Amino acid sequence: MAVPAVAQSGAELADKEVTVDGDTESVYLEVTNTSGDNLNYTVYGISDGLSTEVEAGSISSADENDTARQTFAVDSEKYDSYRVLVTEDASDSDEESADSIEIGTTVNQASGGGVFAGVGGGGLFTPRNILIGLVVIGGAYVAGFLDPLKNALEG
């Protein structure tokens, strides 16, 4: 969710809750083209409707066409969701802003593992790779590239 954000002193720029599960690797916060000053963020873990602050800090992407990204590890056994709140720095008199603020999750990528990863996994011997190998061998046989091998096996 990208949200243009401009606010008054100490005001809320973004507030989003994201659900996590065993496949969630992290929660991220991305800001693009901030006004030059840091934006403050607070991350809350939420379980059974109760929220607990798990991290707080500041983030800035002051350079033109610059995006800053902050990731937060999740504990899906402890929390059902995380809430990220981004606010302007209330300690000064100017207004902080950002062209966009995005909050979301990244998930673990399933890893195949080994040479024989099975159907749907990574690895060398996947159904797709076996099919490609058979097509290549069939083409080589038809083109005559395997004649020396065929002759050696026959006699």
mmCIF file of C-alpha atoms in Angstrom:
data_model
loop_
_atom_site.group_PDB
_atom_site.id
_atom_site.type_symbol
_atom_site.label_atom_id
_atom_site.label_comp_id
_atom_site.label_asym_id
_atom_site.label_seq_id
_atom_site.Cartn_x
_atom_site.Cartn_y
_atom_site.Cartn_z
ATOM 1 C CA MET A 1 0.000 0.000 0.000
ATOM 2 C CA ALA A 2 1.677 3.220 -1.129
ATOM 3 C CA VAL A 3 0.326 6.337 0.522
ATOM 4 C CA PRO A 4 1.319 9.941 -0.250
ATOM 5 C CA ALA A 5 2.097 11.482 3.093
ATOM 6 C CA VAL A 6 2.250 15.061 4.328
ATOM 7 C CA ALA A 7 1.362 16.013 7.882
ATOM 8 C CA GLN A 8 1.475 18.661 10.576
ATOM 9 C CA SER A 9 3.953 18.499 13.458
ATOM 10 C CA GLY A 10 3.807 15.145 15.242
ATOM 11 C CA ALA A 11 1.006 13.972 13.006
ATOM 12 C CA GLU A 12 0.489 10.448 11.795
ATOM 13 C CA LEU A 13 1.752 9.787 8.246
ATOM 14 C CA ALA A 14 0.945 6.075 7.983
ATOM 15 C CA ASP A 15 -0.644 3.415 10.168
ATOM 16 C CA LYS A 16 -1.053 -0.118 8.889
ATOM 17 C CA GLU A 17 -1.550 -3.531 10.457
ATOM 18 C CA VAL A 18 -0.297 -6.626 8.600
ATOM 19 C CA THR A 19 -1.116 -10.243 9.432
ATOM 20 C CA VAL A 20 1.756 -12.701 9.857
ATOM 21 C CA ASP A 21 1.973 -16.495 9.899
ATOM 22 C CA GLY A 22 4.639 -19.212 9.800
ATOM 23 C CA ASP A 23 5.524 -18.274 6.212
ATOM 24 C CA THR A 24 6.162 -14.599 7.020
ATOM 25 C CA GLU A 25 9.839 -13.703 7.158
ATOM 26 C CA SER A 26 9.647 -10.010 7.987
ATOM 27 C CA VAL A 27 7.599 -6.829 8.022
ATOM 28 C CA TYR A 28 9.008 -3.915 6.033
ATOM 29 C CA LEU A 29 8.662 -0.153 5.921
ATOM 30 C CA GLU A 30 9.656 1.741 2.769
ATOM 31 C CA VAL A 31 9.678 5.515 2.416
ATOM 32 C CA THR A 32 10.406 7.400 -0.809
ATOM 33 C CA ASN A 33 11.635 10.985 -1.113
ATOM 34 C CA THR A 34 11.264 12.230 2.439
ATOM 35 C CA SER A 35 11.507 15.962 3.033
ATOM 36 C CA GLY A 36 15.024 15.627 4.386
ATOM 37 C CA ASP A 37 14.186 15.100 8.021
ATOM 38 C CA ASN A 38 13.726 11.725 9.646
ATOM 39 C CA LEU A 39 10.314 10.183 10.025
ATOM 40 C CA ASN A 40 9.649 8.310 13.245
ATOM 41 C CA TYR A 41 8.269 4.778 13.261
ATOM 42 C CA THR A 42 6.972 2.460 15.942
ATOM 43 C CA VAL A 43 6.337 -1.249 15.382
ATOM 44 C CA TYR A 44 3.840 -3.092 17.566
ATOM 45 C CA GLY A 45 3.322 -6.841 17.823
ATOM 46 C CA ILE A 46 -0.359 -7.733 18.257
ATOM 47 C CA SER A 47 -1.631 -10.901 19.910
ATOM 48 C CA ASP A 48 -5.217 -11.514 21.025
ATOM 49 C CA GLY A 49 -6.011 -7.823 20.513
ATOM 50 C CA LEU A 50 -3.205 -6.631 22.798
ATOM 51 C CA SER A 51 -0.332 -4.655 21.288
ATOM 52 C CA THR A 52 3.252 -4.541 22.482
ATOM 53 C CA GLU A 53 5.885 -2.132 21.184
ATOM 54 C CA VAL A 54 8.664 -4.246 19.655
ATOM 55 C CA GLU A 55 10.770 -1.611 17.883
ATOM 56 C CA ALA A 56 11.001 2.128 17.341
ATOM 57 C CA GLY A 57 13.328 4.371 15.391
ATOM 58 C CA SER A 58 13.601 6.791 12.509
ATOM 59 C CA ILE A 59 13.952 6.490 8.743
ATOM 60 C CA SER A 60 14.772 8.949 5.961
ATOM 61 C CA SER A 61 15.322 8.906 2.201
ATOM 62 C CA ALA A 62 16.375 12.492 1.685
ATOM 63 C CA ASP A 63 17.993 12.120 -1.741
ATOM 64 C CA GLU A 64 15.872 12.686 -4.851
ATOM 65 C CA ASN A 65 14.287 9.469 -6.144
ATOM 66 C CA ASP A 66 15.651 7.646 -3.102
ATOM 67 C CA THR A 67 13.852 4.905 -1.197
ATOM 68 C CA ALA A 68 14.845 3.766 2.282
ATOM 69 C CA ARG A 69 13.754 0.352 3.529
ATOM 70 C CA GLN A 70 13.695 -0.949 7.085
ATOM 71 C CA THR A 71 12.826 -4.587 7.827
ATOM 72 C CA PHE A 72 11.701 -6.083 11.099
ATOM 73 C CA ALA A 73 11.966 -9.778 11.959
ATOM 74 C CA VAL A 74 8.663 -11.343 12.992
ATOM 75 C CA ASP A 75 7.762 -13.856 15.665
ATOM 76 C CA SER A 76 4.630 -15.495 14.269
ATOM 77 C CA GLU A 77 4.355 -17.809 17.267
ATOM 78 C CA LYS A 78 4.085 -14.843 19.614
ATOM 79 C CA TYR A 79 2.148 -12.327 17.452
ATOM 80 C CA ASP A 80 -0.759 -12.688 14.998
ATOM 81 C CA SER A 81 -0.050 -9.362 13.304
ATOM 82 C CA TYR A 82 2.178 -6.320 13.413
ATOM 83 C CA ARG A 83 1.207 -2.665 13.286
ATOM 84 C CA VAL A 84 3.592 -0.047 11.897
ATOM 85 C CA LEU A 85 2.932 3.589 12.789
ATOM 86 C CA VAL A 86 4.884 6.345 11.008
ATOM 87 C CA THR A 87 4.761 9.887 12.378
ATOM 88 C CA GLU A 88 6.386 13.206 11.786
ATOM 89 C CA ASP A 89 9.102 14.330 14.215
ATOM 90 C CA ALA A 90 7.219 16.403 16.794
ATOM 91 C CA SER A 91 10.425 17.767 18.344
ATOM 92 C CA ASP A 92 10.887 20.421 15.644
ATOM 93 C CA SER A 93 8.711 23.103 14.090
ATOM 94 C CA ASP A 94 8.888 22.051 10.432
ATOM 95 C CA GLU A 95 6.789 19.549 8.554
ATOM 96 C CA GLU A 96 8.220 16.227 7.438
ATOM 97 C CA SER A 97 6.764 14.476 4.409
ATOM 98 C CA ALA A 98 7.324 11.604 2.007
ATOM 99 C CA ASP A 99 6.156 10.957 -1.549
ATOM 100 C CA SER A 100 5.109 7.464 -0.505
ATOM 101 C CA ILE A 101 5.141 5.175 2.501
ATOM 102 C CA GLU A 102 4.701 1.446 2.021
ATOM 103 C CA ILE A 103 4.225 -1.153 4.758
ATOM 104 C CA GLY A 104 4.035 -4.862 4.002
ATOM 105 C CA THR A 105 5.411 -8.348 4.591
ATOM 106 C CA THR A 106 7.952 -10.604 2.945
ATOM 107 C CA VAL A 107 7.476 -14.362 2.979
ATOM 108 C CA ASN A 108 9.934 -17.236 3.148
ATOM 109 C CA GLN A 109 10.701 -18.714 -0.244
ATOM 110 C CA ALA A 110 10.326 -22.507 -0.296
ATOM 111 C CA SER A 111 13.716 -24.042 -0.842
ATOM 112 C CA GLY A 112 13.975 -27.216 -2.882
ATOM 113 C CA GLY A 113 17.030 -28.798 -1.432
ATOM 114 C CA GLY A 114 19.357 -31.332 -2.927
ATOM 115 C CA VAL A 115 19.556 -32.967 -6.315
ATOM 116 C CA PHE A 116 16.299 -34.924 -5.924
ATOM 117 C CA ALA A 117 13.938 -32.190 -4.786
ATOM 118 C CA GLY A 118 10.790 -33.897 -6.012
ATOM 119 C CA VAL A 119 7.758 -32.374 -7.643
ATOM 120 C CA GLY A 120 7.465 -28.624 -7.182
ATOM 121 C CA GLY A 121 10.834 -28.201 -5.481
ATOM 122 C CA GLY A 122 14.136 -26.873 -6.683
ATOM 123 C CA GLY A 123 17.036 -29.194 -7.337
ATOM 124 C CA LEU A 124 18.402 -30.756 -10.501
ATOM 125 C CA PHE A 125 15.907 -33.557 -11.169
ATOM 126 C CA THR A 126 12.602 -31.729 -11.401
ATOM 127 C CA PRO A 127 9.912 -32.950 -13.832
ATOM 128 C CA ARG A 128 10.628 -29.969 -16.063
ATOM 129 C CA ASN A 129 14.377 -30.640 -16.182
ATOM 130 C CA ILE A 130 13.822 -34.351 -16.879
ATOM 131 C CA LEU A 131 11.483 -33.496 -19.762
ATOM 132 C CA ILE A 132 14.003 -31.036 -21.203
ATOM 133 C CA GLY A 133 16.733 -33.687 -20.943
ATOM 134 C CA LEU A 134 14.596 -36.269 -22.754
ATOM 135 C CA VAL A 135 13.799 -33.792 -25.533
ATOM 136 C CA VAL A 136 17.498 -32.959 -25.955
ATOM 137 C CA ILE A 137 18.486 -36.664 -26.033
ATOM 138 C CA GLY A 138 15.662 -37.427 -28.510
ATOM 139 C CA GLY A 139 16.758 -34.561 -30.749
ATOM 140 C CA ALA A 140 20.388 -35.682 -30.600
ATOM 141 C CA TYR A 141 19.359 -39.237 -31.536
ATOM 142 C CA VAL A 142 17.246 -38.059 -34.489
ATOM 143 C CA ALA A 143 20.029 -35.746 -35.691
ATOM 144 C CA GLY A 144 22.525 -38.624 -35.576
ATOM 145 C CA PHE A 145 24.743 -37.215 -32.859
ATOM 146 C CA LEU A 146 24.378 -40.429 -30.882
ATOM 147 C CA ASP A 147 25.368 -42.763 -33.799
ATOM 148 C CA PRO A 148 28.923 -43.295 -32.473
ATOM 149 C CA LEU A 149 27.463 -44.285 -29.097
ATOM 150 C CA LYS A 150 24.868 -46.498 -30.747
ATOM 151 C CA ASN A 151 27.568 -48.226 -32.843
ATOM 152 C CA ALA A 152 29.785 -48.734 -29.784
ATOM 153 C CA LEU A 153 26.934 -50.312 -27.816
ATOM 154 C CA GLU A 154 25.917 -52.627 -30.696
ATOM 155 C CA GLY A 155 29.228 -54.033 -31.470
#
